[in-house]
XYZ file of C-alpha atoms in Angstrom:
540
model
C 6.626 1.963 37.253
C 3.126 4.526 35.264
C 0.253 3.144 37.206
C -3.440 4.394 36.393
C -5.104 6.780 38.021
C -9.333 5.502 38.615
C -12.028 6.452 40.258
C -14.326 4.057 41.104
C -15.020 1.210 38.841
C -18.421 0.177 36.652
C -19.901 2.787 34.788
C -18.523 5.681 37.219
C -15.593 4.441 36.576
C -15.165 4.402 32.796
C -16.649 7.294 31.888
C -13.711 8.861 34.768
C -10.503 6.649 32.810
C -12.599 7.890 29.171
C -12.745 11.670 29.907
C -8.433 11.135 31.334
C -7.310 8.484 29.332
C -5.735 10.341 26.391
C -3.839 12.741 29.468
C -2.461 9.818 31.836
C -1.611 7.600 28.439
C 0.406 10.614 27.391
C 2.364 10.291 30.918
C 2.446 6.967 30.797
C 4.674 6.889 26.448
C 7.022 9.819 28.281
C 8.617 7.189 31.156
C 11.477 6.451 30.228
C 11.106 2.573 29.345
C 8.142 2.824 27.395
C 9.798 5.962 25.248
C 12.906 3.851 24.737
C 10.390 0.933 23.431
C 8.625 3.816 21.160
C 11.449 5.557 19.460
C 13.012 1.836 19.412
C 10.579 0.639 17.167
C 10.123 3.475 15.232
C 14.156 4.001 13.740
C 14.515 0.234 13.473
C 11.548 -0.817 11.720
C 12.992 -0.034 8.607
C 16.149 -2.332 8.185
C 13.029 -5.435 10.081
C 13.135 -7.480 6.445
C 12.688 -10.498 7.337
C 10.230 -12.180 10.447
C 13.876 -13.543 11.963
C 15.203 -9.866 12.335
C 12.075 -8.986 14.177
C 12.494 -11.930 16.446
C 16.273 -11.264 17.091
C 15.119 -7.741 18.272
C 13.364 -8.388 21.020
C 12.439 -4.790 21.932
C 10.839 -5.295 18.815
C 9.210 -7.751 18.906
C 7.412 -6.412 21.995
C 6.497 -3.412 20.427
C 5.013 -5.811 18.031
C 3.224 -8.036 19.398
C 1.844 -6.120 21.873
C 0.204 -3.545 19.595
C -1.951 -6.821 18.452
C -2.515 -8.084 22.197
C -0.351 -10.472 21.991
C 2.005 -9.585 25.011
C 1.877 -13.258 26.001
C 3.513 -14.327 23.796
C 6.648 -13.201 23.846
C 8.382 -16.425 24.982
C 6.235 -18.644 22.677
C 9.149 -18.482 20.266
C 8.146 -20.657 17.798
C 4.287 -20.400 17.562
C 4.981 -16.943 16.952
C 7.155 -17.316 13.975
C 5.246 -19.764 11.906
C 2.290 -17.230 12.447
C 4.441 -15.013 11.037
C 5.010 -16.909 8.151
C 1.715 -17.959 7.081
C 0.596 -17.829 3.796
C -2.271 -15.787 3.812
C -3.829 -16.841 0.468
C -3.437 -20.811 1.674
C -6.913 -21.104 4.266
C -5.052 -24.108 5.942
C -2.332 -22.014 6.761
C -2.040 -21.400 10.842
C -2.844 -18.160 11.287
C -5.796 -18.381 9.085
C -6.998 -21.522 10.705
C -5.905 -20.134 14.243
C -10.306 -18.660 16.357
C -8.201 -16.291 17.244
C -8.472 -13.552 15.363
C -4.896 -11.028 16.823
C -3.096 -13.455 15.084
C -4.090 -13.310 12.063
C -4.101 -9.767 12.401
C -0.785 -9.206 13.054
C 0.231 -12.040 10.331
C -1.790 -9.896 8.326
C -0.295 -6.384 9.630
C 3.569 -7.808 8.599
C 2.912 -9.497 5.898
C 5.911 -12.251 6.011
C 4.356 -15.220 4.210
C 2.990 -15.401 0.883
C 3.271 -12.134 -1.332
C 1.131 -9.334 0.850
C 3.559 -6.478 1.821
C 2.785 -5.157 5.391
C -0.538 -2.455 5.760
C -2.898 -1.283 8.383
C -6.168 -0.049 7.890
C -6.460 3.295 7.713
C -3.666 4.310 7.164
C -2.332 6.934 3.586
C -0.277 4.168 1.651
C 2.123 5.226 -0.471
C -0.182 4.002 -3.613
C -2.637 6.660 -2.944
C -0.509 9.302 -2.771
C 1.157 8.069 -6.133
C -2.151 8.477 -6.979
C -2.446 11.905 -6.239
C 1.206 12.683 -7.425
C 0.633 10.539 -11.118
C 0.372 13.546 -12.444
C 2.680 15.791 -11.239
C 5.297 15.893 -13.507
C 8.281 18.269 -12.370
C 8.871 19.550 -8.433
C 8.080 22.916 -9.464
C 4.301 21.577 -10.188
C 3.644 20.251 -6.762
C 5.184 23.097 -5.376
C 2.157 25.278 -7.078
C -0.149 23.366 -5.935
C -0.475 24.468 -1.929
C -3.500 21.939 -1.520
C -1.885 18.669 -2.490
C 1.735 19.513 -1.135
C 0.053 20.313 2.105
C -1.765 16.523 1.928
C 1.492 14.964 0.667
C 2.678 16.190 4.008
C 0.739 15.593 6.195
C 0.716 11.738 5.081
C 3.778 11.040 5.816
C 3.873 13.508 8.728
C 5.978 15.897 7.755
C 3.618 18.455 7.394
C 6.261 20.260 10.179
C 8.043 21.139 6.714
C 5.397 23.004 4.722
C 7.544 26.181 4.355
C 11.040 25.123 3.660
C 10.316 24.739 0.380
C 14.732 24.880 -0.234
C 15.463 21.653 1.731
C 11.626 19.707 0.031
C 13.286 20.687 -3.119
C 15.973 19.234 -2.393
C 14.033 15.506 -1.114
C 11.613 14.961 -3.489
C 14.365 15.983 -7.141
C 15.907 12.879 -4.987
C 16.472 9.315 -6.449
C 15.865 7.313 -3.187
C 17.315 3.825 -4.326
C 20.791 5.937 -4.678
C 22.018 5.455 -1.385
C 23.865 9.311 -1.872
C 20.456 11.498 -2.886
C 19.888 13.429 -0.178
C 16.949 12.292 1.071
C 18.169 8.826 0.657
C 21.074 9.764 3.136
C 19.136 11.862 6.099
C 18.415 9.740 9.256
C 14.603 10.162 8.911
C 12.730 7.175 6.749
C 10.019 8.722 5.633
C 12.383 11.797 3.675
C 12.696 8.691 1.854
C 10.203 7.277 0.882
C 8.534 10.730 -0.088
C 11.118 11.131 -2.000
C 9.670 7.407 -3.822
C 5.359 7.738 -3.906
C 6.989 11.832 -6.073
C 9.174 9.094 -8.538
C 10.306 12.050 -10.029
C 13.571 9.928 -10.513
C 11.588 8.021 -12.713
C 8.836 10.080 -14.634
C 12.790 11.399 -15.157
C 13.594 7.879 -16.485
C 10.496 7.772 -18.889
C 10.687 11.429 -20.456
C 13.873 10.224 -22.185
C 11.483 6.719 -23.306
C 8.257 6.182 -24.812
C 6.092 8.353 -21.985
C 8.089 11.023 -22.528
C 8.567 10.446 -26.636
C 4.086 10.357 -26.456
C 3.385 13.043 -24.308
C 6.340 15.470 -26.859
C 4.383 14.622 -29.508
C 0.859 14.424 -28.276
C -0.088 17.832 -29.426
C 1.782 18.536 -32.594
C 0.902 14.398 -33.954
C -1.760 15.314 -36.188
C -0.071 18.159 -37.612
C 3.423 16.098 -38.838
C 1.895 16.189 -42.270
C 5.361 16.180 -44.349
C 8.607 16.144 -43.645
C 9.371 19.813 -43.851
C 7.138 20.066 -40.880
C 9.775 18.004 -39.218
C 12.443 20.322 -39.604
C 10.195 22.953 -38.893
C 10.506 21.082 -35.327
C 13.855 20.634 -34.598
C 13.486 19.930 -30.403
C 10.554 16.579 -31.992
C 12.640 15.944 -34.562
C 16.161 14.333 -31.984
C 13.593 13.100 -30.485
C 12.245 10.550 -32.734
C 15.995 9.719 -34.270
C 16.721 9.442 -30.869
C 13.946 7.086 -29.246
C 15.255 5.048 -32.205
C 18.510 4.881 -30.889
C 20.033 6.660 -34.380
C 21.989 9.058 -34.734
C 21.019 12.895 -34.288
C 20.287 15.007 -37.526
C 22.892 16.224 -38.899
C 23.561 19.780 -40.443
C 23.220 19.043 -44.093
C 19.738 17.144 -44.346
C 19.732 15.588 -47.426
C 19.974 12.004 -47.005
C 17.036 12.488 -43.905
C 14.791 14.125 -45.760
C 15.092 11.792 -48.388
C 14.432 8.329 -45.975
C 11.334 10.309 -44.261
C 10.223 10.616 -47.812
C 10.916 7.334 -48.788
C 8.229 5.564 -50.568
C 8.105 2.471 -48.515
C 7.646 0.015 -51.728
C 10.012 0.496 -53.293
C 13.254 -1.635 -52.639
C 15.276 0.968 -53.777
C 13.857 3.860 -52.015
C 16.303 6.037 -49.405
C 15.111 3.539 -46.497
C 14.896 0.825 -48.237
C 18.378 0.878 -49.158
C 20.339 1.442 -46.024
C 20.726 -1.781 -44.323
C 19.817 -0.454 -40.695
C 15.636 -1.264 -40.830
C 15.027 1.686 -37.873
C 15.308 3.930 -41.648
C 12.398 2.254 -42.235
C 10.741 2.124 -39.278
C 11.278 5.650 -38.681
C 9.398 6.676 -42.214
C 7.354 4.473 -41.939
C 6.272 5.589 -38.079
C 5.361 9.330 -39.773
C 3.749 7.231 -43.160
C 4.898 11.031 -46.025
C 5.205 9.532 -48.718
C 2.008 6.731 -47.710
C -0.116 10.340 -46.766
C 0.645 11.785 -49.637
C -0.535 9.064 -51.756
C -3.356 8.431 -50.004
C -4.505 12.963 -49.605
C -4.101 12.761 -53.601
C -6.494 9.751 -54.284
C -9.008 11.935 -51.639
C -8.504 8.664 -48.763
C -7.881 9.555 -44.670
C -4.667 8.613 -43.452
C -4.006 8.209 -40.011
C -0.354 7.779 -39.265
C 1.653 5.018 -36.383
C 2.443 8.012 -34.762
C -1.210 9.342 -34.002
C -2.539 6.276 -33.852
C 0.464 5.332 -31.632
C -0.041 8.602 -29.539
C -3.616 8.070 -29.209
C -3.285 4.769 -27.676
C -0.372 5.961 -25.285
C -3.423 9.031 -24.211
C -5.467 6.627 -23.083
C -3.225 5.521 -20.304
C -3.151 7.301 -16.943
C 0.000 5.272 -15.366
C 3.765 4.371 -16.085
C 5.453 1.102 -16.419
C 6.873 0.293 -13.366
C 7.743 -3.346 -15.295
C 6.938 -5.297 -18.764
C 3.354 -6.868 -17.322
C 2.033 -3.243 -17.260
C 2.596 -2.308 -21.221
C 1.864 -5.747 -21.940
C -1.680 -6.596 -20.318
C -2.562 -3.800 -22.336
C -3.493 -4.954 -25.437
C -4.229 -3.101 -28.019
C -0.939 -0.480 -27.018
C 1.671 -3.237 -27.060
C -0.108 -3.459 -31.100
C 0.113 0.509 -31.212
C 4.397 -0.355 -29.217
C 5.015 -2.876 -31.862
C 3.385 -1.230 -35.365
C 5.459 1.794 -33.682
C 8.823 -0.285 -33.735
C 7.882 -2.220 -37.407
C 8.512 -4.743 -35.162
C 6.579 -8.955 -36.747
C 3.600 -9.346 -34.595
C 2.439 -12.615 -34.653
C 1.797 -16.405 -31.984
C 5.049 -15.633 -30.168
C 4.953 -11.569 -30.159
C 4.194 -11.116 -26.391
C 6.647 -14.040 -25.097
C 8.929 -12.351 -27.271
C 8.224 -8.962 -26.014
C 8.348 -9.677 -22.599
C 11.497 -11.679 -22.874
C 13.190 -8.793 -24.087
C 11.803 -6.385 -21.754
C 12.727 -7.897 -19.150
C 16.438 -9.787 -19.771
C 19.873 -7.782 -17.686
C 20.371 -4.075 -20.021
C 24.346 -4.013 -18.266
C 24.299 -7.162 -19.990
C 26.199 -7.867 -22.734
C 24.620 -11.014 -23.528
C 21.765 -9.846 -22.874
C 18.262 -10.797 -25.012
C 17.918 -7.422 -26.188
C 21.822 -6.701 -26.472
C 22.604 -9.492 -28.622
C 19.525 -10.031 -30.690
C 20.367 -8.800 -34.290
C 17.765 -6.435 -35.317
C 18.469 -3.214 -34.375
C 14.797 -2.150 -33.996
C 15.197 -4.984 -30.748
C 17.300 -2.505 -28.456
C 15.190 0.588 -29.882
C 12.456 -1.054 -27.888
C 13.654 -1.997 -25.453
C 15.938 1.230 -24.176
C 12.578 2.919 -25.334
C 11.644 1.258 -21.625
C 13.853 1.855 -18.771
C 11.824 0.447 -16.165
C 12.475 1.326 -12.125
C 14.947 -0.817 -10.574
C 13.053 -3.915 -8.492
C 12.107 -2.575 -4.895
C 14.196 -5.580 -3.297
C 13.435 -4.164 0.047
C 10.157 -5.032 2.314
C 8.994 -1.618 2.598
C 6.507 -0.130 5.285
C 3.722 1.890 4.347
C 4.306 5.998 5.231
C 2.927 5.714 8.879
C 3.170 1.961 9.546
C 5.627 1.706 12.754
C 3.926 5.241 14.014
C 0.556 3.565 14.072
C 2.166 0.030 15.938
C 3.677 1.879 18.361
C 0.413 3.928 18.929
C -1.640 0.388 19.004
C 0.856 -0.411 21.942
C 0.389 2.471 24.215
C -3.732 2.050 23.742
C -3.032 -2.021 24.960
C -0.240 -0.845 27.327
C -2.020 1.876 29.188
C -5.230 -0.809 29.178
C -3.098 -3.315 30.889
C -2.258 -0.933 33.446
C -6.032 -0.260 33.864
C -6.981 -3.779 34.077
C -4.669 -4.234 36.918
C -6.450 -2.845 38.791
C -9.626 -3.414 37.272
C -9.917 -6.570 34.569
C -13.251 -5.852 33.414
C -12.358 -1.627 32.723
C -10.111 -2.615 30.805
C -12.101 -5.148 28.947
C -14.736 -1.841 28.298
C -11.574 0.047 26.976
C -10.970 -2.093 24.629
C -14.245 -3.491 23.506
C -14.967 -1.206 20.115
C -11.295 -2.434 18.782
C -11.453 -6.157 19.349
C -15.393 -6.005 17.971
C -13.923 -4.466 14.700
C -11.303 -6.849 15.188
C -13.535 -9.436 14.329
C -15.640 -8.405 12.019
C -12.589 -7.541 9.970
C -11.512 -11.032 9.792
C -14.205 -11.220 7.318
C -16.047 -15.065 6.796
C -20.008 -15.118 7.951
C -21.767 -14.387 10.743
C -21.379 -17.415 12.226
C -18.381 -17.660 11.755
C -17.962 -13.981 13.666
C -19.103 -15.203 16.568
C -16.793 -18.082 16.881
C -14.673 -15.031 16.895
C -15.961 -13.934 19.718
C -15.878 -16.794 21.228
C -12.256 -17.282 21.548
C -12.067 -14.004 22.562
C -11.190 -14.083 26.708
C -12.490 -10.535 26.484
C -15.543 -10.037 23.853
C -16.408 -13.858 26.269
C -16.318 -11.797 28.937
C -19.227 -9.506 27.321
C -21.513 -10.727 25.845
C -22.007 -13.334 28.473
C -22.468 -10.723 30.888
C -24.329 -8.694 29.085
C -26.753 -11.787 28.547
C -26.637 -12.795 31.333
C -25.069 -16.315 31.517
C -24.054 -18.922 34.229
C -21.089 -19.776 34.983
C -21.189 -23.156 33.044
C -21.871 -22.382 29.844
C -19.008 -22.519 28.074
C -18.699 -26.031 28.441
C -21.655 -26.421 26.307
C -21.168 -27.677 23.458
C -19.822 -25.407 20.517
C -22.870 -25.175 18.688
C -25.821 -24.811 21.073
C -23.563 -21.748 22.891
C -23.788 -20.135 18.689
C -27.325 -20.823 18.737
C -27.755 -18.986 22.848
C -25.736 -16.248 21.535
C -27.687 -14.924 18.279
C -31.185 -15.738 20.218
C -29.746 -14.077 23.763
C -28.624 -10.620 20.412
C -31.901 -11.068 18.699
C -34.085 -10.352 21.400
C -31.864 -8.446 23.398
C -31.013 -6.216 20.871
C -33.103 -6.355 17.798
C -29.824 -8.373 15.264
C -27.742 -10.900 15.965
C -25.112 -9.342 12.846
C -22.085 -8.267 14.458
C -21.234 -5.270 12.256
C -24.775 -4.318 14.002
C -23.868 -4.653 17.445
C -20.637 -2.840 16.677
C -22.347 1.061 15.316
C -23.163 3.343 17.432
C -26.660 2.494 17.717
C -25.766 -0.735 20.264
C -22.225 -0.460 20.822
C -22.516 1.745 24.127
C -25.241 0.222 25.506
C -22.959 -2.794 25.480
C -20.877 -1.377 27.345
C -22.451 0.381 29.342
C -24.776 -3.623 30.488
C -21.616 -5.124 31.148
C -19.990 -3.014 33.793
C -23.263 -2.259 35.404
C -23.600 -6.662 35.427
C -19.413 -6.672 35.941
C -20.627 -4.004 38.830
C -23.293 -6.469 40.046
C -21.004 -9.074 40.158
C -18.158 -7.953 42.105
C -20.156 -6.327 44.729
C -21.960 -9.280 45.499
C -18.911 -11.477 45.665
C -17.824 -8.872 48.266
C -20.710 -9.031 50.016
C -21.152 -13.148 50.013
C -17.305 -12.384 51.661
C -18.071 -10.186 54.034
C -21.477 -12.413 54.568
C -24.511 -9.699 53.926
C -27.225 -10.772 51.926
C -26.943 -8.851 49.385
C -30.203 -9.097 48.403
C -31.099 -4.925 47.975
C -28.075 -3.837 46.036
C -28.189 -6.869 43.442
C -31.559 -5.074 42.909
C -30.707 -1.442 42.753
C -28.231 -2.460 40.293
C -29.983 -4.244 38.005
C -32.546 -2.015 37.895
C -29.690 -0.125 35.412
C -30.002 -2.038 32.813
C -33.190 -1.351 31.963
């Protein structure tokens, strides 16, 4: 079993540990038991989808609890299950009601209860990486931007692969939702997470849908003033036909020209004469006949295509669910106009039912609706599959393991000198209380509920052992008054800052040394007044 090397106590012992901690902790991490626990957690966390799965794996549970200083609760299974299942949006849930804020931090990190997702402070989540990658449409685009490529790989801990371009192309080109894809078959889950963040599969789906259509016409819409202009751009013509689900352009363009140049106010025009209303919708999008009439009258004309492309260009992000479109009222109306769908009080609810319908079901609304424009509208929005598994942010498991190693090292220091353990963990423990939220008094109650933090402030403020028996509000008043008198503030956020935290730690260590020396001298029957005076002088 690993035992830390400690040279002295108090300030001397802390200074030695601060200087040697990195090397000593690395040595502890290499011991067989610790190394096995850490590896098991990193490898196994991705498969933990429920509270029960975490509770059933003692090794993973040990690391998870240990990372939050809750290792002593490993056999308190019913209690921990309730903590992890807490809905953090409900202020009455167990995790929110407990005074010890370590439980809230634990529940918040794993987020099994409610609608939250796993998260840890200080991580670069996949969402932030995705923001940077939003404008990157192809693997070549990412490879051509070394700075973005390096930052992306670093956020996933994969910077070692920066020069392995062939391998990275295989990874980035994978669809992580396909179990047979290259990234999904690799043993390291970070590659699948990288592929998911890059989202090439989703971008390819977008390219074939409404987003890709808008991108293709972005620079051309204003210049398409006649049917001849469109026929001169066969790629754009094919995109226009396909977005409406119409057959590709035939070699004989006479029929198609008649449709595109139709006067849509004339019921007998070629477009209106078709049973399929998509032809009239296609003609209305370009508005060639309307443009000719407007310009002949000296009026300015803007086609539905131009309006739609302009609205779409205002949107920076794609569509992952129907709500993404329908929350954007202006764009939704432009899309309804584009597909020539009626607009009324029920339009948005109807559109949501269409877009949310199961396209694989032959009886879904999108597939059975008699108006083919509705199906074209639905087909234009190919949403990525809904994520059914919990997704842990890149680096989540590694950060939990690092916290476990930090606390395990501190615990082993504490087996020899409890005061040094408290001194090592002081900044983190204080930050955890502050991060839990609440007002100034609530934070101080969090300090009082934490045995290590209470020990620190009772020692720094030289409070008697009987202090904890006072009524709780009176204790609060004393803590805040002493903090104001000694440090000029009772704001815990300020006390945790660089101007005060080291002073608090120094005062605590001196007081703990003083208490230890007094106890030793009393135990030996020797007076302690001289030693007490010398140690007390170090506090000033």
